[in-house]
XYZ file of C-alpha atoms in Angstrom:
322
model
C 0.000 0.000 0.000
C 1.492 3.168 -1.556
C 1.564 5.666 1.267
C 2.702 8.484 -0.449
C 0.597 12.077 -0.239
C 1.163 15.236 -2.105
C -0.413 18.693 -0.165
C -0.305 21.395 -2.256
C -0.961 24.384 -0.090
C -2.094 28.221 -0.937
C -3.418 30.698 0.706
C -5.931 33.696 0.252
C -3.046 36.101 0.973
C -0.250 36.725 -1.708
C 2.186 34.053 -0.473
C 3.233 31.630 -3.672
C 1.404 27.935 -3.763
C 4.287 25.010 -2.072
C 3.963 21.739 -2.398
C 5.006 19.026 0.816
C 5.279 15.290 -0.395
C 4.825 12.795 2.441
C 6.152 9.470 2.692
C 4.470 8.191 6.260
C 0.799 7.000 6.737
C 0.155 9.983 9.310
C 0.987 13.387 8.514
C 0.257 15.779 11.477
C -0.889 19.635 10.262
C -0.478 22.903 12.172
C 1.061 25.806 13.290
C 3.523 24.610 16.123
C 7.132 23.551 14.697
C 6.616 19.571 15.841
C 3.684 19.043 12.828
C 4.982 16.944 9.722
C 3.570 20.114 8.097
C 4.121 23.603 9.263
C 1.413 25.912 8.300
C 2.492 30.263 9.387
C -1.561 30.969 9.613
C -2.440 32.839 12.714
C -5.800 31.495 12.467
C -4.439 27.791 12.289
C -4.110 26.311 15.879
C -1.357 24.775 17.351
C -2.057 21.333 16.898
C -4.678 21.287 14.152
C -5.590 18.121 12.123
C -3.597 14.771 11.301
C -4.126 12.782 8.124
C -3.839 9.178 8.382
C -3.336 6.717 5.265
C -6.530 4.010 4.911
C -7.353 1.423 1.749
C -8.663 3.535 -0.379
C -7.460 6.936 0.635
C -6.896 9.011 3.757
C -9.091 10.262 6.794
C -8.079 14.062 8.121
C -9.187 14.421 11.540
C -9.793 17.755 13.736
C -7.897 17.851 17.032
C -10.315 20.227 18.698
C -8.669 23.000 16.342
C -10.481 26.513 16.952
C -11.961 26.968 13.983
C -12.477 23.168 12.727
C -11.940 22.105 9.172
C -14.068 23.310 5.783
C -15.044 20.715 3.754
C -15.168 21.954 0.187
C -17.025 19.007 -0.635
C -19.459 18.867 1.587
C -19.496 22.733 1.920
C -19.564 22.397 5.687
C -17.513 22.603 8.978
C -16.866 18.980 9.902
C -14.560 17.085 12.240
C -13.625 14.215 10.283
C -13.810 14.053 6.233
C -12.612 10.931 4.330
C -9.943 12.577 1.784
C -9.550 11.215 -2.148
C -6.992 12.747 -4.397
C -7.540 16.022 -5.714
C -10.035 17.064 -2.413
C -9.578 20.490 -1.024
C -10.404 21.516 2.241
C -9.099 24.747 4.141
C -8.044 25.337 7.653
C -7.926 28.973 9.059
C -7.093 31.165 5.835
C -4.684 28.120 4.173
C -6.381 25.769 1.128
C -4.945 22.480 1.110
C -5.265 19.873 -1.820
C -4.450 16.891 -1.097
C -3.201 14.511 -4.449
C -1.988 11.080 -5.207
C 1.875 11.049 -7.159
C -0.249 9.165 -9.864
C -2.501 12.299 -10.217
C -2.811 13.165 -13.898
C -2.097 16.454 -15.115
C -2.934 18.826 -17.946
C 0.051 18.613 -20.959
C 2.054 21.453 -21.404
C 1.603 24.776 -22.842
C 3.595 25.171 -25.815
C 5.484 28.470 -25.314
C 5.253 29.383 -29.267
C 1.352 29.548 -29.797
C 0.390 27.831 -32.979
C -2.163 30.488 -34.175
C -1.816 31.093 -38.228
C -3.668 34.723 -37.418
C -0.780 35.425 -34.958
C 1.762 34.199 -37.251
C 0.565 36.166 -40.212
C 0.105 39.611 -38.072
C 3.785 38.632 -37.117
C 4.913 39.027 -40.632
C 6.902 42.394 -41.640
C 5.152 42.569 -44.944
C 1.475 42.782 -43.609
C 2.311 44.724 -41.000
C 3.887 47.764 -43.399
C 0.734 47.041 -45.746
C -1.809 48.105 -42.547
C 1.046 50.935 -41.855
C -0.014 52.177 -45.751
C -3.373 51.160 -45.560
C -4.042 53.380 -42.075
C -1.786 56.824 -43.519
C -4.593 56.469 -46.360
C -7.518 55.849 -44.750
C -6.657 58.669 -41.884
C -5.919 61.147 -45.241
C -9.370 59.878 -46.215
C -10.410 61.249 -42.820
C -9.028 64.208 -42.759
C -10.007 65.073 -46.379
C -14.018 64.512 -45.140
C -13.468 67.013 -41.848
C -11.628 69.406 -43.645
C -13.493 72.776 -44.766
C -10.912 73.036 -47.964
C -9.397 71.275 -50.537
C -5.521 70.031 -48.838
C -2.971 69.016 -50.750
C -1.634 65.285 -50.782
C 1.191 66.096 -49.089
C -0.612 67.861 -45.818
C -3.053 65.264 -45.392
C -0.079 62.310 -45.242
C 1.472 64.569 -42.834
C -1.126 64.663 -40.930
C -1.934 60.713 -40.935
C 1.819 60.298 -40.466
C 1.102 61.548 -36.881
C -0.855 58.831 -36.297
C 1.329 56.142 -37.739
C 4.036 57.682 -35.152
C 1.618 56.763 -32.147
C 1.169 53.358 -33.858
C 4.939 53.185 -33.651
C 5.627 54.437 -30.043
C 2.572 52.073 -28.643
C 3.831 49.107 -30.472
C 7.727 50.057 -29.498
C 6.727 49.866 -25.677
C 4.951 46.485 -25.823
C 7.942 45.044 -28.064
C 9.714 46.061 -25.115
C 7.801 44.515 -22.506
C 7.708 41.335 -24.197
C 11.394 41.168 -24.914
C 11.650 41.649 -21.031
C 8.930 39.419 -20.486
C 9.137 36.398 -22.824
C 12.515 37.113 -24.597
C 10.613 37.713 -27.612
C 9.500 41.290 -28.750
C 7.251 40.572 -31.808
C 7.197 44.048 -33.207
C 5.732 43.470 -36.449
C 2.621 41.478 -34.831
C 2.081 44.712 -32.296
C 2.532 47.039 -35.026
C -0.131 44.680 -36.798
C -2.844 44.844 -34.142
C -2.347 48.724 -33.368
C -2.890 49.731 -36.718
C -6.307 47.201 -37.150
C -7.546 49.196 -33.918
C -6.737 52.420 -35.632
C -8.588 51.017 -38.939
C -11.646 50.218 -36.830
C -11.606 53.144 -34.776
C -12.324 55.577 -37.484
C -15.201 54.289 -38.888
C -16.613 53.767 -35.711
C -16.135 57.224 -34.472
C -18.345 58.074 -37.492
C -20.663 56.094 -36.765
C -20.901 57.390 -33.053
C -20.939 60.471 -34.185
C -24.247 59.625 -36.590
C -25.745 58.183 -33.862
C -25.428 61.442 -31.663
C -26.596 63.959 -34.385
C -29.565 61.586 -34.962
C -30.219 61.378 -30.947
C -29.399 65.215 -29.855
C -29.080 63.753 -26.945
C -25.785 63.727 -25.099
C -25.750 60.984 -22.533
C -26.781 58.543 -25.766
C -23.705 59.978 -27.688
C -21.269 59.484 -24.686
C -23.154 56.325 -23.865
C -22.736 54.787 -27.309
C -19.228 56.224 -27.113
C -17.957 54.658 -24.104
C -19.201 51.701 -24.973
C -18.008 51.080 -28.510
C -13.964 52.556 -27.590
C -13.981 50.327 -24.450
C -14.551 47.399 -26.263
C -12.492 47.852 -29.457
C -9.700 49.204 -26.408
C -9.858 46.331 -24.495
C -9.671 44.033 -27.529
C -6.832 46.223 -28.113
C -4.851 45.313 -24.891
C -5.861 41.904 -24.691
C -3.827 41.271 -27.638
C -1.091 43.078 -26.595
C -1.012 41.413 -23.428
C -0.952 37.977 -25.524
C 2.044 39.143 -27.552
C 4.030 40.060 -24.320
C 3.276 38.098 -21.505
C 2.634 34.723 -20.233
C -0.784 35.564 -18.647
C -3.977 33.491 -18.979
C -6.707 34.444 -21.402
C -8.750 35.075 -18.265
C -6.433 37.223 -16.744
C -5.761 39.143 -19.893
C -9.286 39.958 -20.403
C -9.456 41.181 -16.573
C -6.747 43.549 -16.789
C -8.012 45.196 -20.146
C -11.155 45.488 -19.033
C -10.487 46.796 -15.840
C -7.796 49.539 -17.842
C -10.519 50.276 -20.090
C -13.306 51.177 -17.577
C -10.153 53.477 -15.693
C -9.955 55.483 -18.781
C -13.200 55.760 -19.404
C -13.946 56.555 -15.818
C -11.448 59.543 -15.644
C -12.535 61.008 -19.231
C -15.785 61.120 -18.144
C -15.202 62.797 -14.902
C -12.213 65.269 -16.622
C -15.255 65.965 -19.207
C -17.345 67.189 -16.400
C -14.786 69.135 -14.380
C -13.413 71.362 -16.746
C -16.496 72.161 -18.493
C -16.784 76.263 -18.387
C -20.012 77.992 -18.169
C -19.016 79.956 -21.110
C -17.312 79.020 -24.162
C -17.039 81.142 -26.952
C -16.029 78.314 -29.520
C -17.828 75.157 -27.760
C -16.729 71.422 -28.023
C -20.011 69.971 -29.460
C -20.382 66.608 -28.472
C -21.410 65.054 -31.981
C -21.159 66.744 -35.402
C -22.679 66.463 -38.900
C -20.633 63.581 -41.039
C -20.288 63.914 -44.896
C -22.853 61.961 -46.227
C -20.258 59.925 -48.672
C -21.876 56.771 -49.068
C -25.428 55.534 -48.636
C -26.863 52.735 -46.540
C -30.144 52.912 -48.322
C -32.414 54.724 -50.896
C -32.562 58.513 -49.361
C -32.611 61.849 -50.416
C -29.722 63.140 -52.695
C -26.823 65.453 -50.965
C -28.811 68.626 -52.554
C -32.208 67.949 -51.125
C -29.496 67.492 -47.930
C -28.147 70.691 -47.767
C -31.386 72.646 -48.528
C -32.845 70.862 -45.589
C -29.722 71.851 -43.201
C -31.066 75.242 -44.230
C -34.002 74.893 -41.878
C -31.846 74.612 -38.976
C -30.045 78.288 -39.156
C -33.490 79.473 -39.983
C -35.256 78.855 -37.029
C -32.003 79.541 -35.038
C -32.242 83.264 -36.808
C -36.075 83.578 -35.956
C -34.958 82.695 -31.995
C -32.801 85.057 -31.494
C -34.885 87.945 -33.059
C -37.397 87.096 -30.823
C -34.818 87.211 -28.276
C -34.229 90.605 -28.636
């Protein structure tokens, strides 16, 4: 009879897991230095608990402890609990898991992830084709806001600002994943910055529609919160995946939680410096260019005669006014 125990032990606080492998049929547990195993738990008593081999497993007893054993099986405090490998109990603030040597565990991570969307973002050559693709379509941008005709060269200088954010962002997680994982991937952060940038724009536009249509402000900054915290976090997640070695779990956590901080202060630096009087206001959505059509409508002519209505009334308001 194999009497042989693995306790892997953990607790809430930010001390790193240990494992104790046990050779005897009783292990005693607790806080005084005679136990087999030596738990530093202030809420763990003196003498605690002993484990003691049987057939087909091993019983843990209480020893009067002070604040007993929890069962995570049976969900309970209980004085005696028949242990089979992989059972968990805890005992003050400590988890113990108790597990056979012939446990089986989950295969190894490979450290290079075999993703063909990773390895193509990797590649040099798509990542300078979304480097072109984003100076255009933020020319293409600029070009629609603009109230005159720019030359080529002043709208690629002013998407080439962009690309130079694109650059820094994707220099400082190349960094933290040469530190990290000894492997910087450049071109694949390059890669996913500039697809954020890509989808960013048109859904700016699209925000923006959405709060000319409303004329309503918390639907604008409602639809607008919403839409950059998701396409941010989806952002970081991915930059997290190039850099570290952190769980898909985890790396969803910490974007999110990033994501909601930003949002969080904008929101509040919105409201603070907002002055009671501003000559040249900050309008919180704006009129798009109508330069493509989702469906049958009226043509950009009818458009702009209409728009005439609006400066109209605003001109019959204030003569009233005064």
């Amino acid at each position: 009879m194999d009497k042989t125990i693995v306790i892997e032990i953990f607790s809430t606080g930010a001390s790193p897991q240990k494992y104790r492998i046990f050779e005897t049929g009783e292990v005693h547990i607790g806080r005084s230095y005679h136990n087999d195993c030596v738990l530093m738990d202030p809420f763990v008593s003196a003498e605690h608990c002993v484990l003691r081999k049987k057939e087909n497993g091993w019983v843990l007893t209480d020893l009067n402890s002070e604040n007993g054993i929890y069962s995570r099986k049976h969900k309970i405090v209980i004085s005696e609990v028949f242990i089979e490998s992989g059972d968990e109990v805890i005992i003050g603030r400590t988890h113990l898991r108790f597990v056979s040597p012939e446990q089986a565990v989950a295969p190894a991570r490979p450290l290079a992830v075999k993703n063909k969307v990773h390895k193509r973002l990797g590649r040099a050559v798509n990542a300078w084709s979304l480097i072109l693709l984003t100076i255009l379509f933020y020319a293409f941008g600029t070009h629609l806001e603009s109230y005159e005709n720019l030359s080529v060269k002043k709208l690629m200088a002013f998407s080439c600002w962009q690309v130079v954010c694109v650059l820094i962002w994707a220099s400082v997680w190349a960094f933290v994943g040469r530190l990290i994982k000894s492997r910087p991937q450049f071109w694949a952060q390059i890669s996913v910055t500039c697809l954020f940038w890509l989808v960013v724009l048109p859904a700016e536009y699209m925000v923006n529609v959405a709060g000319y249509l409303s004329t309503l402000f918390w639907v604008h900054w409602t639809v607008f919160a919403i839409v950059v915290s998701m396409l941010f976090t989806a952002l970081l997640t991915r930059n997290l995946s190039f850099a570290t070695n952190l769980s898909r779990r985890k790396q969803v956590k910490i974007s999110l939680t990033i994501s909601l901080v930003v949002m969080v202060v904008s929101t509040v630096s919105y409201i603070a410096f907002q002055d009671e009087f501003n000559p040249n206001p900050s309008y919180y959505a704006k009129l798009q260019t109508p330069f493509f059509k989702i469906r049958k409508s009226k043509t950009i002519d009818v458009f702009i005669q209409d728009g005439e209505e609006i400066f109209k009334k605003s001109s019959q308001k204030a003569q009233q006014a005064f």
